[in-house]
Structure formats: structure tokens, C-alpha cells
Coordinates of C-alpha atoms in Angstrom, one line a residue:
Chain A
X147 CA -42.1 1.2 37.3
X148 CA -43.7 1.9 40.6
X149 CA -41.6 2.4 43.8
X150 CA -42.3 2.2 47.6
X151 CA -41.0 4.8 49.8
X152 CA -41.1 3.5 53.1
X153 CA -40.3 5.8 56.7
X154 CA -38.9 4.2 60.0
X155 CA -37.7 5.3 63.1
X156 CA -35.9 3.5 65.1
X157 CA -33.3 4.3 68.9
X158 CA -30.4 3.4 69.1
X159 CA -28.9 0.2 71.7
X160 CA -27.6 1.6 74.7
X161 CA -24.2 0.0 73.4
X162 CA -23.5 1.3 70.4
X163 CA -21.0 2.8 69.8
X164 CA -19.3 6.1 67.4
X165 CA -17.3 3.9 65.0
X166 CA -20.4 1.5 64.9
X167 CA -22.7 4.2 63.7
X168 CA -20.0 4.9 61.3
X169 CA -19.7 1.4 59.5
X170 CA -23.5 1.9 58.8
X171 CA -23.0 4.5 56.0
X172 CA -19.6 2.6 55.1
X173 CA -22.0 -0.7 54.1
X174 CA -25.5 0.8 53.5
X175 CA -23.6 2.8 50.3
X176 CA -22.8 -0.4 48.8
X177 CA -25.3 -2.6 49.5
X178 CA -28.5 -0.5 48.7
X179 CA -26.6 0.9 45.4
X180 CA -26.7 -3.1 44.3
X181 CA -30.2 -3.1 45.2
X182 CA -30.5 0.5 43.3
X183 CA -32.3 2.1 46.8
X184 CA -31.7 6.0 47.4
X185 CA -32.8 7.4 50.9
X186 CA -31.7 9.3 53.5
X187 CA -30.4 7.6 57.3
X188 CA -30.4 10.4 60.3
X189 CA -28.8 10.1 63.6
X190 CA -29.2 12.2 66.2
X191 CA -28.9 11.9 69.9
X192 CA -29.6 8.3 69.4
X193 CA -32.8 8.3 67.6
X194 CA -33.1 7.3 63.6
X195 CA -34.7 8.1 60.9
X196 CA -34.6 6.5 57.6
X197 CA -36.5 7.1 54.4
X198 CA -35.7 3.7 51.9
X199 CA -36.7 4.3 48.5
X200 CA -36.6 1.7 45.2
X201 CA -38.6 -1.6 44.0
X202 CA -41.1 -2.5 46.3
X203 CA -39.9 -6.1 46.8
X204 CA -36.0 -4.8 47.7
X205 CA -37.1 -2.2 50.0
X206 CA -39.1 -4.6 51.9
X207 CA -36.7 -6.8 52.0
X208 CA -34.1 -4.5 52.7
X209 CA -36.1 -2.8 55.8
X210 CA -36.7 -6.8 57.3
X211 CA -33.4 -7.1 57.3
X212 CA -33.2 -3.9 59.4
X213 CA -35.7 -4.4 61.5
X214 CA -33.9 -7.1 63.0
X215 CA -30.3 -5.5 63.5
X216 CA -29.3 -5.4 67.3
X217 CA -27.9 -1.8 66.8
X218 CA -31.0 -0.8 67.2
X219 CA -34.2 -1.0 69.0
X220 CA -37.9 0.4 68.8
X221 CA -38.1 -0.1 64.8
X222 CA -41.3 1.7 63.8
X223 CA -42.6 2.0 60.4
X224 CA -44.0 5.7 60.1
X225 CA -44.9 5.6 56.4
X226 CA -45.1 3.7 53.1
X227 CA -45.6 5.6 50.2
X228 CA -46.3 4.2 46.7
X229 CA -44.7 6.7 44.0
X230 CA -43.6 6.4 40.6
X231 CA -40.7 8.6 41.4
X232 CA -37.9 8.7 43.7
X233 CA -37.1 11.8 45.6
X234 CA -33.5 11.0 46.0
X235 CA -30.8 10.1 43.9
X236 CA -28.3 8.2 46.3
X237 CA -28.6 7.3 49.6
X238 CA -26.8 9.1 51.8
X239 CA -26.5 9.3 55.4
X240 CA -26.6 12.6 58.1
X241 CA -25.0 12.2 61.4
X242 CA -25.8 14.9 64.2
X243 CA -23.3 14.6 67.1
X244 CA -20.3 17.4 68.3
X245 CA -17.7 15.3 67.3
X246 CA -19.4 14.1 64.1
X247 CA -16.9 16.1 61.3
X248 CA -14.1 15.3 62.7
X249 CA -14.9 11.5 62.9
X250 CA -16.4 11.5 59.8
X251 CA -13.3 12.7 58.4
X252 CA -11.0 10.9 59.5
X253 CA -13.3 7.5 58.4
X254 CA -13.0 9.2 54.5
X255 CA -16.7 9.1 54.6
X256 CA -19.5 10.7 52.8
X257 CA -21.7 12.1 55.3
X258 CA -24.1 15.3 54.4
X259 CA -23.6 18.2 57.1
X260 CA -26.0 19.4 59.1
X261 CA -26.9 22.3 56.7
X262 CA -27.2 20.1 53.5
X263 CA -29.8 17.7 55.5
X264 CA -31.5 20.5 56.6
X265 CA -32.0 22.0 53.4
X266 CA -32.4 18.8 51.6
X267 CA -35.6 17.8 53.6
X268 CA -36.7 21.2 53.5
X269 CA -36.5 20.4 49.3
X270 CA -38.4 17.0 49.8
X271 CA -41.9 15.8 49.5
X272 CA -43.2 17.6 52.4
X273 CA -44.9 14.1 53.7
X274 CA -41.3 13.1 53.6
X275 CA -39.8 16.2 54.4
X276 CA -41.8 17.1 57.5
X277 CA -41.3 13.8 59.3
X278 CA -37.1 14.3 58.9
X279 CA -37.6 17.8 59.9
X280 CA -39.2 16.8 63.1
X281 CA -36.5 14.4 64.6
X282 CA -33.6 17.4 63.5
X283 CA -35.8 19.4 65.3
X284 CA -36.2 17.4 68.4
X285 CA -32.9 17.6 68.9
Chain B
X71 CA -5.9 21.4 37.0
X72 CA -6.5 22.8 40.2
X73 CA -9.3 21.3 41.8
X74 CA -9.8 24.1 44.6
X75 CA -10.6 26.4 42.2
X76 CA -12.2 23.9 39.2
X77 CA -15.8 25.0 39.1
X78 CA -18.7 22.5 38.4
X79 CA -21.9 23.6 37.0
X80 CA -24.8 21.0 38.6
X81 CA -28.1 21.3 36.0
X82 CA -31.1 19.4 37.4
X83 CA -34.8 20.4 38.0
X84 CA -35.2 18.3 41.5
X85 CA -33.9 20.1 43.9
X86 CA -33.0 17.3 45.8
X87 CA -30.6 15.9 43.5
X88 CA -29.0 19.7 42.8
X89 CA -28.7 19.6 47.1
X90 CA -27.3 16.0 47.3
X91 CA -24.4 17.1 44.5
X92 CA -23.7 20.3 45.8
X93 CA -23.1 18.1 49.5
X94 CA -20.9 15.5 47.4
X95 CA -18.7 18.0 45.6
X96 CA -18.7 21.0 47.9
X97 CA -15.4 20.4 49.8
X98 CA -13.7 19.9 46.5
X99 CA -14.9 21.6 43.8
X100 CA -16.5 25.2 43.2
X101 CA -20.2 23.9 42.5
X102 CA -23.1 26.1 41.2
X103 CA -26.9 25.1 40.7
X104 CA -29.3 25.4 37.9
X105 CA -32.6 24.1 37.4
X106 CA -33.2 24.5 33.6
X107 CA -30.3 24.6 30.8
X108 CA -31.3 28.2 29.5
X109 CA -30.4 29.2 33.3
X110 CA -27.1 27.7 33.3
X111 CA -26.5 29.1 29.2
X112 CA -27.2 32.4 30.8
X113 CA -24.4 32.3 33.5
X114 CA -22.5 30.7 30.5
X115 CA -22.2 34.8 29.5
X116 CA -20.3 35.2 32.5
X117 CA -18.0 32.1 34.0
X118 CA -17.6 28.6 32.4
X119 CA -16.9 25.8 34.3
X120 CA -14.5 23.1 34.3
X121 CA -17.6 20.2 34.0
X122 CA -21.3 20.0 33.6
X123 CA -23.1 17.7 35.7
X124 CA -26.4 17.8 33.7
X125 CA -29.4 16.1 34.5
X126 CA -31.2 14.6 30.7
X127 CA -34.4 14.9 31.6
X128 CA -35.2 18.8 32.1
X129 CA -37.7 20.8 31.9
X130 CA -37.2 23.2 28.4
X131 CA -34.6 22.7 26.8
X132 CA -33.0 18.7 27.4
X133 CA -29.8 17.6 28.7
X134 CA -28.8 16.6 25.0
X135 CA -29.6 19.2 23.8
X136 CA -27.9 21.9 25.9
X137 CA -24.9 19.2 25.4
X138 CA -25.0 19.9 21.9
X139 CA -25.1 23.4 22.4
X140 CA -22.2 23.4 24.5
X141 CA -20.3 21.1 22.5
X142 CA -21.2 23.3 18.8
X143 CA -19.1 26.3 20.7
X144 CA -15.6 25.7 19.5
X145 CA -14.7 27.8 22.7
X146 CA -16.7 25.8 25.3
X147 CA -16.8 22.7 23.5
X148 CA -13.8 21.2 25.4
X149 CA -15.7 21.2 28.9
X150 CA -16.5 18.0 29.9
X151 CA -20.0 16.7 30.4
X152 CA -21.6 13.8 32.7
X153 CA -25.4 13.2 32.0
X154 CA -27.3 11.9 35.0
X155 CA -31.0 10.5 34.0
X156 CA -33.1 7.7 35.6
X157 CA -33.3 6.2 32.2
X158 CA -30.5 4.0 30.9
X159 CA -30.7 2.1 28.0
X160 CA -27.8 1.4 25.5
X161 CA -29.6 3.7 23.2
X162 CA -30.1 6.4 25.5
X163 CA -26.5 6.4 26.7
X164 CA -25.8 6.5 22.6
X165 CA -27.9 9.5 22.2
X166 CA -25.8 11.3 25.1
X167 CA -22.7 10.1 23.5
X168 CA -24.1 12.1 19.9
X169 CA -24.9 14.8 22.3
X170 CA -21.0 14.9 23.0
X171 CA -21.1 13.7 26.5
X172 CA -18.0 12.2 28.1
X173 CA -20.0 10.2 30.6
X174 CA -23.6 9.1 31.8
X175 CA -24.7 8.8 35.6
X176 CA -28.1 6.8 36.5
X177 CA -29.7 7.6 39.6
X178 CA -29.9 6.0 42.2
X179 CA -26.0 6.1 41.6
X180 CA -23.3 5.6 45.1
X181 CA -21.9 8.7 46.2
X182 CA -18.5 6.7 45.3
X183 CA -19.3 6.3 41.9
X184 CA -20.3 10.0 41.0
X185 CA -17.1 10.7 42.4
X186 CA -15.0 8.7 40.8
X187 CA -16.6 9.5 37.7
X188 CA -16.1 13.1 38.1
X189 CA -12.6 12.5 39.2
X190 CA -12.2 10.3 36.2
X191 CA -13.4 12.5 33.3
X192 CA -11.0 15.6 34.8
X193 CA -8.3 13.3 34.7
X194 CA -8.7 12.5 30.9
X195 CA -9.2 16.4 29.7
X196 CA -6.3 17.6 32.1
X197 CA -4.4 14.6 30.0
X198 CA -5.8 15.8 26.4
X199 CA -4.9 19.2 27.3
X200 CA -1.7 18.6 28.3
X201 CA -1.1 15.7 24.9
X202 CA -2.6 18.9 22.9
X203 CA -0.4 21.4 24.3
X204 CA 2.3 18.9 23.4
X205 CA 1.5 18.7 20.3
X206 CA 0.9 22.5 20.1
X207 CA 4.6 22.6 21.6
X208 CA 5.9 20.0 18.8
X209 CA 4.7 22.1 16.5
X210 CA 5.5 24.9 17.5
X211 CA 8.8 23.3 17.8
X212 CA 9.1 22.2 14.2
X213 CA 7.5 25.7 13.3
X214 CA 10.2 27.1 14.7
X215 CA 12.8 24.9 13.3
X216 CA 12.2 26.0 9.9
X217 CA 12.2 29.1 10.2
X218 CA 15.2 29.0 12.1
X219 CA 16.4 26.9 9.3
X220 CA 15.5 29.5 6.6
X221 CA 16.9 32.5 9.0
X222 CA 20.2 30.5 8.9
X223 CA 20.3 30.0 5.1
X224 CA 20.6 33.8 4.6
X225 CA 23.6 34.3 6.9
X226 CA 24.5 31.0 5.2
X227 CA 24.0 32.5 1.7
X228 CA 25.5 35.5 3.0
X229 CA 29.1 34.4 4.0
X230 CA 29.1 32.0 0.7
X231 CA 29.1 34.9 -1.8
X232 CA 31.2 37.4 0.9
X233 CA 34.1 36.2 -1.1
X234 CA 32.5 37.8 -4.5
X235 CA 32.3 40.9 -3.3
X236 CA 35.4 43.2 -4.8
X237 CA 34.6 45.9 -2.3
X238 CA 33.9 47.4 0.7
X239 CA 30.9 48.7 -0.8
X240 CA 29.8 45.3 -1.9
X241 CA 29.9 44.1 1.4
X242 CA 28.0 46.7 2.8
X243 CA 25.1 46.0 0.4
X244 CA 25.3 42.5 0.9
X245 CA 25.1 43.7 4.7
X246 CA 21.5 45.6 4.1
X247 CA 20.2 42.8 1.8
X248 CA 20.7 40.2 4.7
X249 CA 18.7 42.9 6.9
X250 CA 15.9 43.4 4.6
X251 CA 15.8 39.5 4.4
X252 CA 14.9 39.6 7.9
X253 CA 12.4 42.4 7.8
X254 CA 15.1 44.7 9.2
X255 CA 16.4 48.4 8.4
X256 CA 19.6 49.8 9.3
X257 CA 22.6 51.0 8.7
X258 CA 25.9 49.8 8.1
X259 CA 29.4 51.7 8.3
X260 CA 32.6 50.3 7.1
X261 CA 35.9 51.8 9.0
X262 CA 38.6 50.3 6.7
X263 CA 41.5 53.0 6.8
X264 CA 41.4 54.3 3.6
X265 CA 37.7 53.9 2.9
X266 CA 35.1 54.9 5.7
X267 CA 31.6 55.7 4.5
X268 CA 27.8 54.9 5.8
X269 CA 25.4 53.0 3.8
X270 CA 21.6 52.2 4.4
X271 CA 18.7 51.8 1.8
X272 CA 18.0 55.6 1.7
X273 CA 21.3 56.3 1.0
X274 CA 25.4 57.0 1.6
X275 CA 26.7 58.9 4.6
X276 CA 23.2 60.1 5.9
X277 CA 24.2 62.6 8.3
X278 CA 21.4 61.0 11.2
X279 CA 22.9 57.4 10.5
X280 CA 26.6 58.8 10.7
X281 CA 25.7 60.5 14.0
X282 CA 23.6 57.3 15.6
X283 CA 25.9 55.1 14.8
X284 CA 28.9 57.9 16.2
X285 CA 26.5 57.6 19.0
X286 CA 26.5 53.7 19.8
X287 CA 30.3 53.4 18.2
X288 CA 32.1 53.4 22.0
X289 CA 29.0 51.4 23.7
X290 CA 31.0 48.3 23.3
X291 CA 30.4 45.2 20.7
X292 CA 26.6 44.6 21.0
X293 CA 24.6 47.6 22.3
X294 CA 20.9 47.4 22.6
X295 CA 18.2 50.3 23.4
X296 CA 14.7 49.7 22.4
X297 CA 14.1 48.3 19.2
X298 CA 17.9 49.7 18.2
X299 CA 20.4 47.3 17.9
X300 CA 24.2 47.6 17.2
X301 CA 27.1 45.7 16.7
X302 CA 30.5 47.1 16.9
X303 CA 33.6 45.6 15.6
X304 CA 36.8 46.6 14.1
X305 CA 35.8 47.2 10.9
X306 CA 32.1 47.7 10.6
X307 CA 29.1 49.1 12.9
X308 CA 25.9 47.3 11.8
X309 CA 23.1 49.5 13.0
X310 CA 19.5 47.8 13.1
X311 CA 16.5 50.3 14.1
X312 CA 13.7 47.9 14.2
X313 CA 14.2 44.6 16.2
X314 CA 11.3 42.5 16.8
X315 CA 11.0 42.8 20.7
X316 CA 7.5 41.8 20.2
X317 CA 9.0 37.9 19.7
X318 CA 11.8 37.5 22.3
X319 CA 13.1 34.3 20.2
X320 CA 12.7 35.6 17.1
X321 CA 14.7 38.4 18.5
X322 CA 17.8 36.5 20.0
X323 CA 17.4 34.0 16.8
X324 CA 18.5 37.8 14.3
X325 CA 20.9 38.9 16.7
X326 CA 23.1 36.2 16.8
X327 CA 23.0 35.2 13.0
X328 CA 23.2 39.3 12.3
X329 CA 26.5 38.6 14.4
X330 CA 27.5 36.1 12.5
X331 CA 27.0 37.6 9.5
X332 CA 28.7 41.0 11.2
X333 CA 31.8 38.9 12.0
X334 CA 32.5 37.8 8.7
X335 CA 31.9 40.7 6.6
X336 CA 34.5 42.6 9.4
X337 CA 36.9 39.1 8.7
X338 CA 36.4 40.1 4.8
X339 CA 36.9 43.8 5.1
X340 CA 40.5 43.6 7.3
X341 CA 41.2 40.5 4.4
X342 CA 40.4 43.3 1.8
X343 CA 43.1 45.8 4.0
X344 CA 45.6 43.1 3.5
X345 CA 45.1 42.2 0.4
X346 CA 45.4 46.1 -1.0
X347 CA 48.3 46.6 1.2
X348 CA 49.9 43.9 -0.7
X349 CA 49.0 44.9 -4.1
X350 CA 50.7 48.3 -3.0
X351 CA 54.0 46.6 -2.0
X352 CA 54.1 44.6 -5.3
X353 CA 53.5 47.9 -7.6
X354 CA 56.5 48.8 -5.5
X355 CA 58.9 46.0 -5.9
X356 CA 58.1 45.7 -9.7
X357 CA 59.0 48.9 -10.0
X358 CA 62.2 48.5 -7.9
X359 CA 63.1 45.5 -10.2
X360 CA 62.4 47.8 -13.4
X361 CA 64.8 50.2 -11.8
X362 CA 66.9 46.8 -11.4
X363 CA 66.9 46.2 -14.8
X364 CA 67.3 49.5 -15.6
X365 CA 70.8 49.8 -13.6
X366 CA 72.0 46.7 -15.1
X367 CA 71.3 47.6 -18.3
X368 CA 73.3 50.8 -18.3
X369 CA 76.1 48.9 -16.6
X370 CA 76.2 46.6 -19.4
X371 CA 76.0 49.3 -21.9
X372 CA 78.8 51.3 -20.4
X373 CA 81.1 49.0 -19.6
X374 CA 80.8 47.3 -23.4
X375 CA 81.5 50.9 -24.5
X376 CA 84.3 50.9 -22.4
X377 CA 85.7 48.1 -23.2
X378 CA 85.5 48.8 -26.9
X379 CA 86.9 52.1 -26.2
X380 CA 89.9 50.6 -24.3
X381 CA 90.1 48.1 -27.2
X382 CA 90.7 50.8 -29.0
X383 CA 92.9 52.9 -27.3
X384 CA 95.0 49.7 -26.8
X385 CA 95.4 49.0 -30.7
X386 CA 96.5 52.8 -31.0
X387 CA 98.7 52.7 -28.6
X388 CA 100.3 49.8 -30.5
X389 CA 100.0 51.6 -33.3
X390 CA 101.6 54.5 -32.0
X391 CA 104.5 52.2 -31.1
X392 CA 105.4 50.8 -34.1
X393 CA 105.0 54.2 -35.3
X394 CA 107.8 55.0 -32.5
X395 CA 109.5 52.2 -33.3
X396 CA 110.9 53.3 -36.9
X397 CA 112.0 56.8 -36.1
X398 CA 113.4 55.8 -32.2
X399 CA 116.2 53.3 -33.7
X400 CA 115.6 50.4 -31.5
X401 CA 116.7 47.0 -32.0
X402 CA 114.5 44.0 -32.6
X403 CA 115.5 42.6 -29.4
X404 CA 114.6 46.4 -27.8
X405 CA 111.5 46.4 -29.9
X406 CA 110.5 42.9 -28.5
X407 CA 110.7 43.6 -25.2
X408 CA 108.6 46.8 -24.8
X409 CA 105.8 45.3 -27.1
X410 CA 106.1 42.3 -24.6
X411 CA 105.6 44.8 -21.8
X412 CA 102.8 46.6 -23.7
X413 CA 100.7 43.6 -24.4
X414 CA 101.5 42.2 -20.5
X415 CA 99.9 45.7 -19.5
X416 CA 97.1 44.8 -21.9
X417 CA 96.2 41.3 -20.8
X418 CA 96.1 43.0 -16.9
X419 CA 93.7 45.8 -18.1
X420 CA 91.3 42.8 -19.8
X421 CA 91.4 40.8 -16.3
X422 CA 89.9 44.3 -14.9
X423 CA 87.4 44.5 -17.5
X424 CA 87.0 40.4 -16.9
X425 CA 85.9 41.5 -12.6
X426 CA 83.4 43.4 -14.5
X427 CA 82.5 40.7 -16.6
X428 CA 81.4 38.8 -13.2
X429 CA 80.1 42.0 -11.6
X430 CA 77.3 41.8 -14.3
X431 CA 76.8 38.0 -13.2
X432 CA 76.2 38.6 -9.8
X433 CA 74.0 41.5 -10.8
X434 CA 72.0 39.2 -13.4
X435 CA 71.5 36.6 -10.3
X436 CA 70.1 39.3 -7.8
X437 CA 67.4 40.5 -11.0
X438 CA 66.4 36.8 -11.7
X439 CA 66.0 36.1 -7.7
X440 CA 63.7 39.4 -7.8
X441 CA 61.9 38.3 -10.7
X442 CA 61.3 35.0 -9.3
X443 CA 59.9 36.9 -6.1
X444 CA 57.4 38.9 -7.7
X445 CA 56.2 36.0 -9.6
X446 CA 55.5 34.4 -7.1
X447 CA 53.5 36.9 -5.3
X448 CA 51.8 37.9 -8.5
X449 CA 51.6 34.1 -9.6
X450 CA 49.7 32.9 -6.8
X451 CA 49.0 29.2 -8.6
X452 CA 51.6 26.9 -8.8
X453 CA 50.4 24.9 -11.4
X454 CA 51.1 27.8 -13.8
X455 CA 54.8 28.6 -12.6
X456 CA 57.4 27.9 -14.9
X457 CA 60.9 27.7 -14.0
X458 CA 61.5 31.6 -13.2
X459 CA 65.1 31.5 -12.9
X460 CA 65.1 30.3 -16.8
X461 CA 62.6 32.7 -17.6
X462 CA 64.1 35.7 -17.0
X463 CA 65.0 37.7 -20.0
X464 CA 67.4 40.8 -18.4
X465 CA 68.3 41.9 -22.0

């Protein structure tokens, strides 16, 4: 069955907050398992990146529904990719910040490390890879 | 289990989905990546795992099929596997279940879910390790219970025909036959008073066994060196050369039914003592009451004589005075009155003879009370006593 894979960037509201950015992975693990979506959501030094992966109809739908979340601002589609394959097999989220471990610890949350997201774009698509590598290397 | 060293061994040709895994489980577990099964079969050689997380759909060889590998080696067989595909299917999940997985993954799965899943399948092979060591233990158990059973039913048979044996000797044997029942050698040495020797299957009073057990004699009750094992007691030394130290139960089961055993032969060797001593002291007395009878008899046959011979002295005496009478010119009254003295004399003499008359009753009473002694220490069963005071012939 054919898939979208679709790339956004997006900065985050002057307001937001640490534990806000942490109830993001908390929900998006739930809800875009029921929609069977994998992906990958970085944030770093207030920019995001998200790759959103699945059936074309849920992902659009999905990334509407996004698009028009307050936590964020600037929401710029950078890709959309048709493929009959998904590069990832959860979705899972990075978050780049000095006091990210500890936080993410203490929330009992799955968040990749900075090494794994490196070397897990460095093992993607490298029209998918590239753009992830960019924003980490922004930073 | 102990999770922070439990090894998982992730098997999946998108490196992606080896990363993400390795990210989940990293904190956790020990995890190690492989792109192909022949790969993974090939560090098989050198560490196994505690759980495959293997992707179905590999390049070479499949995820079923290295599962069946896996599971055909009755040595790795028990290692739990979760298959992770993009397919699903009932029938595909029944294909991994032939395969001998435990569990089936489809991407896109929640990081939650692989997780749980992982946590889920350890959970049920730490439990059907622990139910088979259980049942390993149970049997073991039972195992042990019998033979335990059958060690105890020769120290059993043992003590039951202890009471047949006549001798020292015998009980010695009966000793080394309960040691060779247990796969034993050794020596045993009996200390009675008046019968010490050494006996072992290669033979009696071995100088090397005589001098060993010499050796071990003033160690104490139970001495143990080595494989040599000895158990003192008043009677007896049992001397075993070989204990099984290999089996540390098996070990303490022999020694304390070898002390058993130990006990009771010493219990029948100091009975034995008795029981000789006893046979001694009745030779002893029946030969006192022989003397007895003996002594009596004489008594009886001297003092008839005597009495005959005083009967007959007596009558000559009379004799002689009637004789005395004629020629002394008495007269009948004169006559009267010394026969009337003479037969007064007599009747005093026959009261003498009458004390000796009871004498002889008095001894006849102590000989009957003797005989009724040793009867009944030579007559042990009641049932066939008879009235021993009646039964006594003296004469």
C-alpha cells in the first residue's frame, strides 16, 4: 500500500514551555500508533522538525491538525514523499536541550539521545536524513 | 533474571529499525545488532542471548527460519523470540508461532508496546524456568526419597536379622555386607574381651587394617579424613575407605545409617558379652548343685549306715546283757530295771539320729531351691516350667 512521508518545520511560541514540549511525545506515541504513523519529532533551541510517515489520508490529516496547534508557529511543509515503505518503525521523539535527560527522566519518557538521533538520520533516506541533519546541525 | 546483564540480540536489515531498538532497550538490556540471521548464528558460536528480537522479513535466510533453527537446538531452544514484520495477518502470525516464536511485533508498533512485550515474554520464561527447576527439584526430591528409602532398608534389614547372628563373627560380616550394599569397603574390628579380631573382604586381621584402624581408634566416635571414615564405639571400629565425597548428601545420608547400623551391632556384641558371661555362671552353679547333690547324698548314705550300724550295736548290746544276765545272778526286778535303763539310753541315741533325720530335710530344701534357680535361668519360657520344687528328684 503506498505511504506519504511528509517533512515540516515549524518554531516554537515564545511561551512554551519544558513540560509542554514534554506532553508532546507523551500524546503523539499514542495517538499516531492508533493511526499506525512512525516518524521522528526534533527539538532544538526552539526550532522543529518532524518527519510523519503512514496512509496518506491519516498523515494529512494528522499534519492539519498540527498545523494549527498554538505551540507552535511558522509551520512549513519541506517535503512530501510518496513511498511504498516506511523508514521508521515507531515514532519517536529527540529533544536537544542541557537539561533534557534529566527532565526526560523524571517524566518516564521515551526520548532517543542525542547520539541515537544522530546516528539514526545518518541511517535514513538521505532526502530524509539530510534535512534532520541540518537543523542538529544548526544548533 | 537480571536484566542489567540480560542480553538481547536485535536481527533486522533496516538500519533504522536496528538504531531505534538499540535506543529503546539500551538503558536496560545488553542489546547487540545484526542485519542478516547467518550474522547473528555466527555470534551464536560465542554468546547467546536472553531474547531475539528478529525482524521476518530478511534478507537470506528469514526470520522463521532462523527461529526454527534456534528453536531445533535443544540447548538454545529455550531463548525467547519476538518477530517484528510489517506484515500481519492471522496466518502470518501462525507461521511465526510454527516457527517457535513467543511473540509477533508489527511496525509501526509504540515504543510502549515493544516494551511491554519484551518485558512480558522475560517474565513468562523467568516463570517456566523457575516451575521447571521446581519440578526438577520435585524430582529430584522424590529421586532422593527413594533412594533414601532403599539406603534405609539395608540398615533396616540389617538390625532385623542382627539377632540371628550366633557370633561376633557373624556380626562382623553382616557389618561388611551392609558396606558393600552401599558401594563401600572397609573394615570392621570387634573388641569384645575375649574375642578381638579384624575383618574386611580381603580377609581377617590384615596387618594395614589392624594398624589404620589402631590409628583412628583414640580419634574419638566419628573420625573423618578424606574419603576415610570411622566410627569408634565400645565394642567395634567400623572403618570405611571410600566415602562418596563427590555427593555431599549421599555422603551424610551413609554416615548416619552406617551409624546406625554401627550402634546396634556394638548393642548386640556387649548383649553377646552378657549373655556368655551368664552361660559361664550357670555351668558354674550346676555344677555347684551336682556337688550339692553329691554332699547330700553321701550324708544320706553315711548316716543310714550308721544308723544301721548303731541298730546293731544296740541289739548286741542287748544281747550281751541277757547274756550277762544268766551268769551275774540278778533278780527280775534287777534285770528289769537296767534293761529299762538300756532301752531309755536307746530311745535318746534314735532322737540323735532323728536331728539327723531333719538335717537331711533342710538340706533337701536348699537342693530343690537351687534346682529351681537354675531352671529358671536355663528355662527361660514360662509356659514350659513345671512345678520345680515337685520336680526335683535328689535320690
Amino acid at each position: 500500500m503506498p505511504l506519504i512521508q511528509l517533512i515540516y518545520t515549524s518554531e516554537a511560541s515564545s511561551n512554551l514551555n519544558k513540560s509542554e514540549v514534554l506532553e508532546i511525545p507523551r500524546k503523539a506515541q499514542f495517538k499516531n500508533h492508533s493511526l499506525k504513523i512512525s516518524g521522528l519529532l526534533l527539538f532544538k533551541d526552539g526550532q522543529f522538525i518532524q518527519l510523519l510517515e503512514g496512509d496518506e489520508a491519516c498523515v494529512q490529516g494528522l499534519f492539519e491538525v498540527i498545523a494549527k496547534d498554538q505551540r507552535h508557529t511558522n509551520v512549513t511543509v519541506r517535503d512530501r514523499f510518496q513511498t511504498d515503505r516506511a523508514s521508521l518503525p515507531t515514532w519517536a521523539m529527540g529533544y536537544f536541550s542541557p537539561e533534557a535527560d534529566a527532565a526526560v527522566r523524571q517524566a518516564n519518557l521515551f526520548v532517543m539521545s542525542p547520539e541515537d538521533v544522530q546516528a539514526i538520520c545518518s541511517a535514513l533516506p538521505e532526502r530524509i536524513g539530510l534535512r534532520f541533519l541540518a537543523v542538529l546541525q544548526h544548533g | 533474571m537480571d536484566k542489567a546483564k540480560l542480553r538481547i540480540f536485535v536481527v533486522d536489515d533496516d538500519e533504522p529499525s536496528r538504531i531505534m531498538l538499540r535506543s529503546i532497550f539500551a538503558e536496560t538490556y545488553a542489546v547487540e545488532l545484526f542485519d542478516s540471521a547467518e550474522s547473528c548464528l555466527e555470534r551464536m558460536k560465542t554468546e547467546r542471548p536472553g531474547l531475539f528480537l528478529l525482524n521476518v522479513g530478511l534478507p537470506g535466510m528469514d526470520g522463521f527460519e532462523m527461529c526454527r533453527r534456534l528453536k531445533s537446538d535443544e540447548l538454545i531452544a529455550h531463548i525467547p523470540v519476538i518477530f517484528i514484520s510489517r506484515k500481519e495477518g492471522m496466518e502470518f502470525r501462525l507461521t511465526g508461532y510454527d516457527a517457535g516464536g513467543d511473540d509477533f511485533l508489527v511496525k509501526p508498533y509504540a515504543v510502549e508496546e515493544v516494551k511491554r512485550k519484551v518485558a512480558v515474554v522475560l517474565k513468562a520464561v523467568e516463570k517456566a524456568a523457575a516451575l521447571r527447576q521446581r519440578i526438577d527439584d520435585s524430582e529430584k526430591m522424590a529421586l532422593d526419597s527413594l533412594t533414601n528409602l532403599s539406603e534405609f532398608a539395608i540398615v533396616i534389614g540389617f538390625v532385623q536379622n542382627l539377632n540371628q547372628c550366633a557370633s561376633n563373627e557373624d556380626i562382623a560380616e553382616a557389618l561388611l555386607k551392609v558396606l558393600r550394599a552401599y558401594q563401600l569397603e572397609g573394615a570392621v574390628q570387634v573388641l569384645a574381651p575375649d574375642n578381638q579380631f579384624t575383618l574386611s573382604e580381603e580377609g581377617r586381621d590384615r596387618p594395614i587394617e589392624c594398624a589404620v584402624i589402631e590409628s583412628v581408634r583414640g580419634l574419638g566416635r566419628i573420625v573423618e579424613f578424606k574419603r576415610r571414615f570411622a566410627c569408634n564405639l565400645d565394642s567395634l571400629t567400623v572403618l570405611v575407605k571410600n566415602m562418596p565425597l563427590h555427593d555431599p548428601t549421599l555422603c551424610a545420608r551413609i554416615r548416619d545409617n552406617l551409624l546406625i547400623a554401627a550402634e546396634c551391632a556394638n548393642a548386640r556384641i556387649q548383649a553377646q558379652q552378657h549373655q556368655s558371661r551368664n552361660s559361664q555362671s550357670k555351668t558354674k552353679a550346676a555344677e555347684a548343685f551336682d556337688a550339692l547333690q553329691s554332699v547330700i547324698f553321701n550324708f544320706r548314705s553315711k548316716y543310714a549306715q550308721a544308723l544301721y550300724q548303731s541298730s546293731l550295736q544296740t541289739q548286741g548290746l542287748l544281747d550281751d546283757l541277757a547274756s550277762a544276765f544268766v551268769s551275774l545272778g540278778l533278780s527280775a526286778e534287777q534285770e528289769r530295771r537296767i534293761d529299762h535303763i538300756v532301752q531309755s539310753r536307746m530311745e535318746q541315741m534314735s532322737a540323735i539320729y532323728n536331728f539327723s533325720d531333719e538335717m537331711y530335710a533342710s538340706l533337701s530344701a536348699v537342693a530343690r531351691q537351687f534346682a529351681v534357680i537354675l531352671n529358671t535361668s536355663t528355662q527361660p519360657d514360662a509356659g514350659t516350667q513345671q512345678a520345680a520344687g515337685d520336680d526335683v528328684e535328689l535320690f
